[in-house]
Amino acid sequence: MTSYDDTDQMIFPAGAATQTSAAEAAKGEWDAVIVGGGMAGSIVAEQLSQAGYRVVILEAGPGKDLDLAEYESYLSRFYGAVIKDNQSPYPFNPNARMPRSTDTMPVHPGTPRDDFYLVQEDKYCTDTTFTRVLGGTSMHWEGKALRMLPEDFNLQTKYGQGLNWPLSYDDLEPYYRQAEAELGVAAEVEDQTYLGMYFPRGYVFPMHRMPPSYLDQTVARGVDGMRVNLADDDYTLQVRSFPQARNGVPNAAYDGGKGFVPVGAVSTSQVEEGERCQGNTNCVPICPVQAKYHAGKTLAKALRKGNVKIVTQAVASKVEINEQDQRVTGITIKNYQSLDSDSYETYTVKGTVYILCAHAIENARLMLASDMQRMSRSKLIGRNLMDHAYLLSWGLLPEPAGTMRGTSCTSGITDLRGGRFRGTQAGFGVDIHNDGWGWATGSPYTDLVELVDKRGLRGRDLRRTLGNQISRQLLLAFMIDLLPDRSNTVTVDDRYKDAIGNLKPVVSLKIPPYTMRGAAFARKLATDIFEKLGAEDRTTYDKDRYSAVEHDGQWYNIVGGNHLAGTHIMGTNPANSVVDHTQQSWDHDNLYLVGPGSLPSIGTSNISLTMAALAFRSSTHIVRQLRAAKAPATVRS
């Protein structure tokens, strides 16, 4: 009953038909059982629903009110939060905990801690996060939707680093286009044709690019044409617009001239679901007008067909395996009563095919808690954890440059994402942040502390000084490649459990010299850019912080990018990977592990678009498997 005209007030279709109880789900025999209602899970569910299959989604988070009221409650909570971190819009849920950047602190070995969800015992700790609500981490992502470079797929062959994919850019390119349509990506092909990246003749993105901010244009005046040398190769820098998964101006030339119709309204005079981007700078953690894509938009299409059901407050606790043939026989869930109670009932939900879409850390945690490492031929479950290593550099421009206008990040520098230098050091992209020094220093709150408490400013002087200072802030965020490494892991430990007795993930992530050589070059580049812009470099790194990493006698603070990947990587055989090129498990033939955990590398692009493309690709193979599984029954009848 959901429509998408300009008066629509719904995120999801209304009514009990979209949900089913855990007890009812356990009674049925489903064609597909999906764990996780985020971006990957929603895409797979929607694709299987189109093919006519009965699908149940097991979602750990709450989802009682699948309409605009729920989203507005998230907004109200965000507006009222003192600390506006990635998880601030969402209610605390002890039964399906999720990490918060404010939680980061190492656990002393041998001393169990229940304070945080991600258990970290190393000196270096990551502050990376993921969100466990319906819609998953798409509820707090920034919305940048870059493709991986062609060279990212064969990094080992080309540069002797990392791992090759069992796929090429050619193999994934059609699914990139499908993902760009689903997410409603706003970009121009001419901005994205660099470092070997290519598109079919005549292709245009669904929507025109987001306008570069005034800050982008200010940086471009100093950076465009700037020359740098790496590994004896010269590179010319240019500020480029980033592809964005958010509603902008639809491209009339899309789809051979048929145009593109975004999900939801695109009129700036309206305030319902799916408005055109207004340029708010709080894209992370939540877009106030739902201009930014989130998985609920895909899920709404899946639910509308009537053959997809959701069980909410259903935390997957075990994957059931038949020891004789290694096939999955069910997913056992703990269905908790409420966020305020740790009381739960246990059910096992059965289907023909099982798809784990709970993201890199939760997929690994679930498999390890289910003792599936014992059955794994590669022993790689939970290994090769990756996340982009972010190095932040910040400076104060000589003149106001419109900081705090536009989305979080509209443009950046992408010329050093690829090249021969990747044989010795990591590539990186550079984000120009429109939201000032917030990520780096806690601005504007820290500015107020300085101006009011330390300098004693009040009234007109405070307003003038604060406006002048914030409008001149420039943050450059360097997103640096982190290669797969078997020693970077997700494990479980019986000492660490959540409120309903599920094992917590124990994470160990170290930043290798290869990545730090990229960070060191990035830091030097930042100082050169600040000099070109006449900006005062205010960057400082603290060797006593949890994020401190030493390299060549210098200390840096490396923070997480929330781009978690690895832990069940794809490969060419059961000895070097957990899944094949379709994301089907090597060890359990009716199990798929769909999501960023399958990525053998992350390169220098945000992972969501690639994850979505892989989800579309895997869906075609899952449909084939279901057809084959049901064919004998059809013949017999």
XYZ file of C-alpha atoms in Angstrom, residues 14-617:
604
model
C 2.065 0.264 6.947
C 0.247 -2.568 8.656
C 0.956 -5.879 10.277
C 1.445 -7.534 6.879
C 5.061 -6.334 6.786
C 6.013 -8.102 10.024
C 5.631 -11.541 11.469
C 6.306 -12.853 14.946
C 9.324 -14.973 15.708
C 6.984 -17.844 16.588
C 5.221 -17.642 13.213
C 8.521 -17.351 11.370
C 9.754 -20.506 13.094
C 6.667 -22.432 11.925
C 7.140 -21.589 8.271
C 9.515 -22.994 5.675
C 11.016 -20.023 3.871
C 12.743 -19.933 0.530
C 15.353 -17.575 1.962
C 16.276 -16.569 5.495
C 18.196 -13.279 5.633
C 20.036 -12.118 8.754
C 20.165 -8.318 8.841
C 17.906 -5.619 7.380
C 20.630 -3.235 6.236
C 21.658 -2.273 2.718
C 22.869 -5.714 1.586
C 19.979 -7.583 3.221
C 17.375 -5.221 1.792
C 18.777 -5.470 -1.742
C 18.832 -9.281 -1.624
C 15.320 -9.384 -0.154
C 13.967 -7.041 -2.830
C 15.585 -9.002 -5.642
C 14.302 -12.336 -4.323
C 10.838 -10.860 -3.836
C 10.785 -9.813 -7.500
C 11.568 -13.421 -8.415
C 8.569 -14.546 -6.371
C 10.293 -16.188 -3.419
C 9.167 -16.148 0.218
C 11.723 -14.327 2.308
C 12.058 -13.608 6.013
C 14.445 -10.980 7.385
C 15.744 -11.472 10.920
C 16.567 -8.030 12.299
C 18.359 -7.528 15.620
C 17.101 -3.975 16.073
C 13.633 -2.715 16.977
C 11.102 -1.835 14.297
C 7.682 -1.516 15.851
C 6.627 1.596 13.944
C 7.747 1.312 10.354
C 6.635 4.791 9.345
C 7.725 8.414 9.423
C 7.099 8.654 13.174
C 9.996 6.304 13.871
C 12.369 8.338 11.742
C 11.233 11.538 13.420
C 11.894 9.967 16.816
C 15.458 9.378 15.653
C 15.709 13.032 14.664
C 14.318 14.233 17.997
C 16.789 12.071 19.886
C 19.654 13.397 17.746
C 18.622 17.024 18.245
C 18.490 16.524 22.006
C 21.734 14.572 22.338
C 24.630 16.284 24.084
C 27.174 14.173 22.183
C 26.111 13.944 18.540
C 28.113 10.905 17.514
C 27.193 8.277 14.904
C 24.773 6.449 17.185
C 23.174 9.437 18.929
C 19.816 9.195 17.040
C 19.214 5.617 18.126
C 18.019 4.306 21.498
C 20.460 2.373 23.656
C 19.749 -1.314 23.190
C 21.570 -3.658 25.601
C 20.190 -6.689 23.760
C 21.680 -5.718 20.396
C 24.585 -3.524 21.382
C 26.487 -1.443 18.868
C 29.828 0.342 19.219
C 30.084 4.079 19.756
C 33.131 6.182 18.963
C 32.883 7.608 22.470
C 33.360 4.122 23.940
C 36.876 3.492 22.663
C 39.250 2.292 25.335
C 41.424 -0.821 25.545
C 40.409 -3.612 27.890
C 43.260 -4.731 30.100
C 44.026 -8.411 29.387
C 42.366 -10.690 31.889
C 39.955 -8.010 33.094
C 36.461 -8.491 31.614
C 34.604 -5.269 30.836
C 30.917 -4.841 30.092
C 31.079 -1.113 29.345
C 31.620 -1.355 25.590
C 30.432 -3.613 22.819
C 33.620 -3.904 20.773
C 36.212 -5.517 23.038
C 39.751 -4.314 22.262
C 42.794 -5.463 24.167
C 45.544 -3.766 22.135
C 47.243 -0.467 22.849
C 45.955 0.902 19.552
C 42.163 0.946 19.422
C 39.864 1.799 16.565
C 36.861 4.055 17.117
C 35.044 2.654 14.078
C 31.315 1.968 14.379
C 28.356 0.206 12.778
C 24.652 0.568 13.501
C 22.260 -2.223 14.521
C 18.829 -0.843 13.713
C 16.515 -1.611 10.805
C 18.356 -0.120 7.846
C 21.741 -0.939 9.359
C 24.723 1.344 8.964
C 23.020 3.045 6.015
C 21.156 4.930 8.761
C 24.344 6.815 9.634
C 26.614 6.639 6.578
C 27.889 9.778 4.889
C 26.425 8.934 1.482
C 29.536 9.025 -0.725
C 29.253 6.368 -3.431
C 32.579 5.891 -5.211
C 33.445 2.950 -7.427
C 36.642 1.020 -6.813
C 39.412 1.560 -9.350
C 40.113 -1.162 -11.939
C 43.579 -1.641 -10.429
C 42.062 -2.321 -6.989
C 40.867 -5.700 -8.268
C 44.365 -6.995 -9.114
C 46.617 -5.170 -6.678
C 48.809 -8.225 -6.032
C 49.483 -8.829 -9.718
C 50.002 -5.157 -10.552
C 51.959 -3.937 -7.537
C 52.857 -6.998 -5.443
C 50.646 -5.915 -2.539
C 47.456 -7.223 -0.954
C 45.222 -9.787 -2.640
C 43.699 -10.138 -6.084
C 39.923 -10.363 -6.391
C 38.298 -13.323 -8.148
C 36.396 -10.622 -10.068
C 37.491 -7.757 -12.300
C 36.134 -4.251 -12.738
C 34.566 -5.536 -15.984
C 32.689 -8.231 -14.058
C 31.275 -5.763 -11.533
C 30.668 -2.756 -13.796
C 27.077 -3.670 -14.810
C 26.194 -4.171 -11.145
C 27.777 -0.829 -10.248
C 25.253 0.743 -12.617
C 22.432 -1.214 -11.011
C 23.586 -0.082 -7.559
C 23.857 3.540 -8.705
C 20.258 3.371 -9.879
C 19.056 1.861 -6.604
C 20.912 4.373 -4.454
C 20.052 7.282 -6.750
C 23.639 8.432 -7.184
C 24.245 12.064 -8.109
C 27.415 12.593 -10.177
C 28.795 13.423 -13.606
C 30.735 10.869 -15.628
C 33.354 13.446 -16.651
C 34.262 13.953 -12.980
C 34.696 10.215 -12.399
C 36.710 9.152 -15.462
C 40.199 8.992 -13.985
C 42.885 6.411 -13.073
C 41.470 3.876 -15.512
C 37.863 4.129 -14.344
C 35.475 3.891 -17.279
C 31.763 3.772 -18.086
C 29.766 2.475 -21.052
C 29.329 4.873 -23.943
C 26.441 7.244 -23.286
C 26.093 6.380 -19.602
C 24.999 9.141 -17.252
C 24.385 8.946 -13.524
C 20.768 8.981 -12.263
C 21.110 12.536 -10.954
C 23.359 15.489 -11.635
C 26.223 16.050 -9.230
C 25.817 17.916 -5.979
C 27.045 21.506 -6.489
C 30.593 22.003 -5.173
C 30.487 24.051 -1.992
C 32.068 27.477 -1.723
C 34.715 25.835 0.463
C 35.398 23.303 -2.325
C 35.855 26.156 -4.769
C 38.180 27.974 -2.366
C 40.376 24.879 -2.010
C 40.276 24.238 -5.760
C 41.706 27.688 -6.484
C 44.832 26.705 -4.564
C 45.016 23.001 -5.398
C 43.994 22.583 -9.046
C 47.163 22.095 -11.108
C 49.326 21.409 -8.050
C 52.059 18.870 -8.885
C 53.312 16.104 -6.616
C 55.854 13.340 -7.211
C 55.506 9.776 -5.956
C 57.717 6.825 -6.950
C 59.246 8.975 -9.706
C 55.823 9.640 -11.236
C 54.295 13.106 -11.405
C 50.641 13.646 -10.512
C 48.556 16.753 -11.138
C 45.955 17.349 -8.439
C 42.401 18.459 -9.055
C 39.399 18.944 -6.791
C 36.589 16.689 -8.035
C 32.974 16.303 -7.040
C 32.202 13.050 -5.194
C 29.363 10.748 -6.284
C 26.611 11.101 -3.695
C 23.726 8.755 -2.867
C 21.257 11.543 -2.188
C 18.421 13.241 -4.006
C 19.508 16.108 -6.207
C 18.403 17.152 -9.671
C 17.324 14.097 -11.712
C 19.190 13.633 -14.994
C 16.736 13.734 -17.902
C 19.232 11.858 -20.104
C 19.342 8.861 -17.767
C 18.255 5.456 -19.128
C 18.386 6.485 -22.744
C 16.380 9.655 -22.167
C 13.686 8.146 -19.959
C 15.048 10.139 -17.011
C 15.305 9.133 -13.373
C 12.583 9.287 -10.744
C 14.024 9.435 -7.200
C 12.358 7.641 -4.322
C 10.269 10.243 -2.539
C 9.732 13.915 -3.197
C 12.360 16.151 -4.753
C 10.624 19.469 -4.309
C 12.367 21.757 -1.852
C 8.985 23.130 -0.766
C 8.053 19.805 0.825
C 9.282 18.186 3.999
C 8.146 14.582 3.751
C 10.220 11.463 3.131
C 12.771 11.736 0.353
C 13.123 15.482 -0.113
C 15.841 16.992 -2.283
C 19.106 17.586 -0.405
C 19.030 20.845 1.547
C 22.771 20.945 2.260
C 22.558 20.108 5.960
C 25.969 19.215 7.371
C 24.743 16.459 9.706
C 24.566 13.737 7.016
C 26.403 11.683 9.625
C 24.574 10.549 11.671
C 21.199 11.338 10.058
C 19.671 13.298 7.198
C 16.744 15.366 8.538
C 14.789 15.189 5.251
C 15.778 11.685 4.074
C 17.393 13.043 0.935
C 20.239 10.624 1.588
C 19.644 7.011 0.609
C 19.082 4.502 3.386
C 18.138 0.837 3.133
C 14.533 1.507 4.166
C 13.899 2.839 0.671
C 14.850 -0.519 -0.861
C 13.125 -2.459 1.892
C 9.870 -0.608 1.218
C 9.826 -1.982 -2.336
C 10.481 -5.501 -1.075
C 7.741 -5.349 1.557
C 5.198 -3.969 -0.882
C 5.072 -7.274 -2.779
C 3.809 -9.173 0.263
C 6.205 -12.123 0.121
C 8.851 -10.583 2.380
C 8.358 -10.491 6.144
C 10.446 -9.019 8.930
C 11.018 -10.341 12.416
C 12.393 -7.522 14.553
C 14.159 -7.749 17.926
C 15.506 -11.066 16.691
C 19.211 -11.429 17.426
C 20.785 -14.309 15.495
C 22.709 -16.370 18.031
C 23.631 -19.525 16.107
C 23.851 -20.920 12.604
C 22.656 -24.527 12.792
C 24.707 -26.985 10.701
C 24.104 -30.593 9.698
C 27.425 -32.241 10.562
C 27.008 -34.929 7.891
C 26.599 -32.794 4.774
C 27.658 -29.390 6.205
C 24.430 -27.752 5.053
C 22.789 -25.028 7.118
C 19.532 -26.228 8.674
C 18.368 -23.088 10.467
C 19.165 -19.800 12.200
C 18.534 -19.759 15.944
C 17.433 -16.366 17.242
C 16.872 -14.775 20.610
C 13.692 -12.725 20.355
C 13.858 -10.197 23.196
C 10.734 -8.556 24.616
C 11.880 -4.948 24.712
C 14.845 -2.631 24.995
C 14.190 -2.408 28.724
C 14.203 -6.146 29.371
C 16.703 -8.930 28.811
C 13.888 -11.487 28.743
C 13.812 -13.402 25.467
C 12.469 -16.505 23.761
C 14.503 -18.764 21.501
C 13.349 -19.909 18.054
C 14.941 -21.578 15.052
C 13.931 -20.274 11.613
C 14.353 -22.601 8.632
C 14.630 -22.068 4.904
C 16.155 -23.384 1.707
C 18.898 -20.763 1.398
C 20.452 -18.685 4.171
C 22.043 -15.276 3.640
C 24.048 -13.552 6.378
C 23.949 -9.780 5.772
C 24.865 -8.525 9.229
C 28.032 -6.654 8.167
C 31.691 -7.637 8.517
C 31.976 -7.829 12.292
C 28.559 -9.310 13.080
C 28.759 -11.939 10.325
C 32.119 -13.071 11.699
C 30.941 -12.959 15.311
C 27.902 -15.086 14.501
C 29.890 -17.673 12.562
C 32.572 -17.929 15.231
C 29.949 -18.209 17.986
C 28.436 -21.048 15.925
C 31.799 -22.903 15.895
C 31.984 -22.624 12.116
C 35.741 -21.962 12.125
C 36.165 -25.642 12.990
C 34.428 -26.593 9.741
C 36.213 -23.972 7.640
C 38.848 -25.255 5.255
C 40.608 -21.887 5.062
C 40.370 -21.038 8.790
C 39.903 -17.426 7.659
C 36.588 -16.598 9.338
C 37.164 -13.391 11.260
C 40.549 -12.732 9.665
C 41.646 -9.945 7.300
C 39.558 -7.292 9.066
C 39.924 -3.967 7.264
C 38.830 -0.375 7.690
C 40.091 2.775 6.058
C 42.726 4.482 8.171
C 41.823 8.149 8.420
C 44.423 10.833 9.075
C 42.908 14.239 9.836
C 44.676 17.543 9.176
C 43.092 20.888 9.909
C 43.926 24.495 9.228
C 42.463 27.998 9.528
C 41.965 29.811 6.231
C 42.818 33.518 5.939
C 39.298 34.485 4.815
C 35.774 33.118 5.453
C 35.106 30.243 3.052
C 31.554 29.178 3.836
C 32.325 26.315 6.203
C 29.137 24.627 7.528
C 27.371 25.030 4.173
C 26.549 21.963 2.111
C 26.542 18.270 2.894
C 29.327 16.842 5.035
C 31.603 16.375 2.047
C 30.857 17.351 -1.547
C 34.300 17.215 -3.164
C 37.829 15.979 -2.675
C 41.148 15.043 -4.245
C 41.251 11.581 -5.813
C 44.369 11.665 -7.998
C 46.471 9.711 -5.479
C 44.051 6.809 -5.144
C 46.120 4.785 -7.631
C 49.507 4.549 -9.273
C 52.860 2.749 -9.234
C 53.670 4.119 -5.795
C 51.208 1.576 -4.370
C 54.005 -0.954 -4.659
C 55.610 0.659 -1.602
C 52.976 2.781 0.144
C 49.216 3.054 0.438
C 47.112 5.162 -1.854
C 44.595 7.617 -0.437
C 41.753 9.946 -1.232
C 41.296 13.369 0.348
C 37.910 14.524 1.645
C 37.285 18.271 1.925
C 34.971 18.558 4.909
C 32.260 21.207 4.849
C 31.518 20.658 8.553
C 34.664 22.277 9.920
C 36.871 20.762 12.578
C 34.099 18.801 14.270
C 35.605 15.384 13.622
C 39.091 16.493 14.633
C 38.536 18.824 17.600
C 34.856 18.714 18.562
C 34.132 22.104 16.962
C 31.991 24.181 17.334
C 31.582 23.167 20.995
C 35.314 23.415 21.657
C 35.369 26.846 19.982
C 32.736 28.030 22.444
C 34.768 26.713 25.366
C 37.817 28.582 24.119
C 36.017 31.851 23.368
C 33.708 31.945 26.385
C 35.565 30.167 29.178
C 39.121 31.068 28.239
C 38.777 34.420 26.462
C 35.661 35.679 28.204
C 33.840 36.822 25.070
C 30.143 37.683 25.259
C 27.368 39.092 23.079
C 28.277 40.731 19.798
C 32.000 40.024 20.160
C 31.286 36.334 20.733
C 28.951 36.074 17.744
C 31.340 37.890 15.423
C 34.424 35.982 16.547
C 32.708 32.601 16.559
C 31.228 33.099 13.073
C 34.532 34.320 11.692
C 36.514 31.446 13.174
C 34.173 28.619 12.174
C 33.654 29.921 8.627
C 37.433 29.713 8.081
C 37.904 26.145 9.280
C 39.216 23.583 6.786
C 39.450 19.892 7.591
C 41.199 17.544 5.174
C 40.433 13.893 5.906
C 42.839 11.475 4.233
C 41.196 8.078 3.611
C 44.136 5.660 3.415
C 44.107 2.097 2.123
C 44.547 -0.711 4.663
C 45.493 -4.040 3.096
C 44.123 -7.405 4.225
C 46.225 -8.957 6.999
C 45.413 -12.239 8.697
C 46.543 -10.844 12.057
C 43.779 -8.199 11.980
C 40.903 -10.162 13.435
C 37.453 -10.497 14.891
C 37.288 -13.272 17.497
C 35.000 -14.245 20.389
C 35.775 -14.985 24.019
C 33.514 -16.588 26.612
C 34.464 -13.816 29.062
C 32.657 -11.185 27.030
C 28.877 -11.470 26.579
C 26.002 -9.039 26.110
C 22.809 -8.712 28.154
C 21.111 -11.732 26.560
C 24.180 -13.956 26.642
C 25.480 -13.565 23.098
C 29.239 -13.375 22.668
C 30.639 -9.924 21.970
C 33.142 -9.375 19.147
C 36.787 -9.044 20.182
C 38.642 -6.881 17.671
C 42.365 -6.592 17.010
C 43.352 -4.079 14.326
C 46.900 -2.813 13.793
C 48.035 -0.170 11.302
C 50.926 -1.566 9.204
C 53.973 0.365 7.907
C 52.608 0.248 4.341
C 49.586 2.293 5.432
C 51.673 4.568 7.648
C 53.985 5.437 4.765
C 50.852 6.664 3.003
C 49.878 8.600 6.142
C 53.280 10.264 6.359
C 53.045 11.405 2.750
C 49.475 12.591 3.343
C 50.593 14.714 6.290
C 53.259 16.399 4.186
C 50.755 16.981 1.404
C 48.366 18.622 3.881
C 51.045 21.102 4.965
C 51.773 21.917 1.315
C 48.065 22.473 0.594
C 47.681 24.711 3.645
C 50.675 26.730 2.476
C 49.172 27.104 -1.000
C 45.930 28.354 0.583
C 47.641 30.656 3.062
C 46.038 28.654 5.887
C 47.421 28.398 9.400
C 48.105 24.725 10.166
C 46.429 23.892 13.495
C 46.992 20.115 13.303
C 48.256 18.386 16.439
C 48.595 14.675 17.217
C 48.595 13.198 20.722
C 50.822 10.182 21.379
C 48.800 9.306 24.475
C 45.489 8.818 22.680
C 44.031 5.396 21.904
C 44.462 6.190 18.191
C 48.187 6.973 18.370
C 50.537 5.243 15.922
C 54.286 5.884 15.697
C 56.050 5.880 12.354
C 59.657 6.887 11.662
C 59.866 8.673 15.005
C 56.677 10.700 14.457
C 53.313 10.200 16.141
C 50.039 10.245 14.253
C 46.416 9.729 15.284
C 44.709 7.222 12.987
C 40.928 7.097 13.376
C 38.405 4.658 11.942
C 36.309 5.270 8.859
C 33.326 3.019 9.697
C 34.203 1.154 6.477
C 34.524 -2.285 8.015
C 35.344 -5.090 5.591
C 37.075 -8.438 5.360
C 36.435 -11.277 7.875
C 34.970 -13.657 5.236
C 36.863 -12.694 2.086
C 36.100 -14.015 -1.378
C 38.697 -15.887 -3.395
C 39.401 -18.576 -5.944
C 39.338 -21.705 -3.761
C 38.428 -22.986 -0.266
C 42.038 -22.703 0.910
C 42.475 -18.965 0.318
C 38.998 -17.631 1.089
C 35.707 -18.114 2.909
C 33.373 -17.450 -0.048
C 33.582 -17.678 -3.826
C 33.007 -14.896 -6.345
C 29.216 -15.137 -5.813
C 29.635 -14.785 -2.013
C 28.543 -18.404 -1.576
C 30.271 -20.240 1.279
C 32.857 -22.785 0.158
C 32.004 -24.994 3.149
C 28.181 -24.757 3.285
C 26.545 -24.806 -0.122
C 23.216 -23.254 0.942
C 24.865 -20.352 2.791
C 25.770 -16.937 1.372
C 27.755 -14.279 3.239
C 26.725 -11.050 1.556
C 28.294 -7.767 2.531
C 31.597 -5.935 2.931
C 33.064 -8.879 4.826
C 33.536 -10.558 1.429
C 35.778 -7.794 0.055
C 39.411 -8.999 -0.421
C 40.534 -5.361 -0.349
C 38.999 -1.931 0.136
C 41.227 0.321 -1.955
C 40.393 3.986 -1.501
C 36.651 4.091 -2.046
C 33.863 4.049 0.505
C 32.658 0.444 0.629
C 28.876 0.856 0.335
C 28.499 1.119 -3.436
C 30.711 -1.934 -3.996
C 28.792 -3.834 -1.314
C 25.514 -2.946 -3.058
C 26.851 -4.002 -6.464
C 27.998 -7.340 -5.041
C 24.586 -7.830 -3.396
C 22.850 -7.407 -6.760
C 25.303 -9.805 -8.380
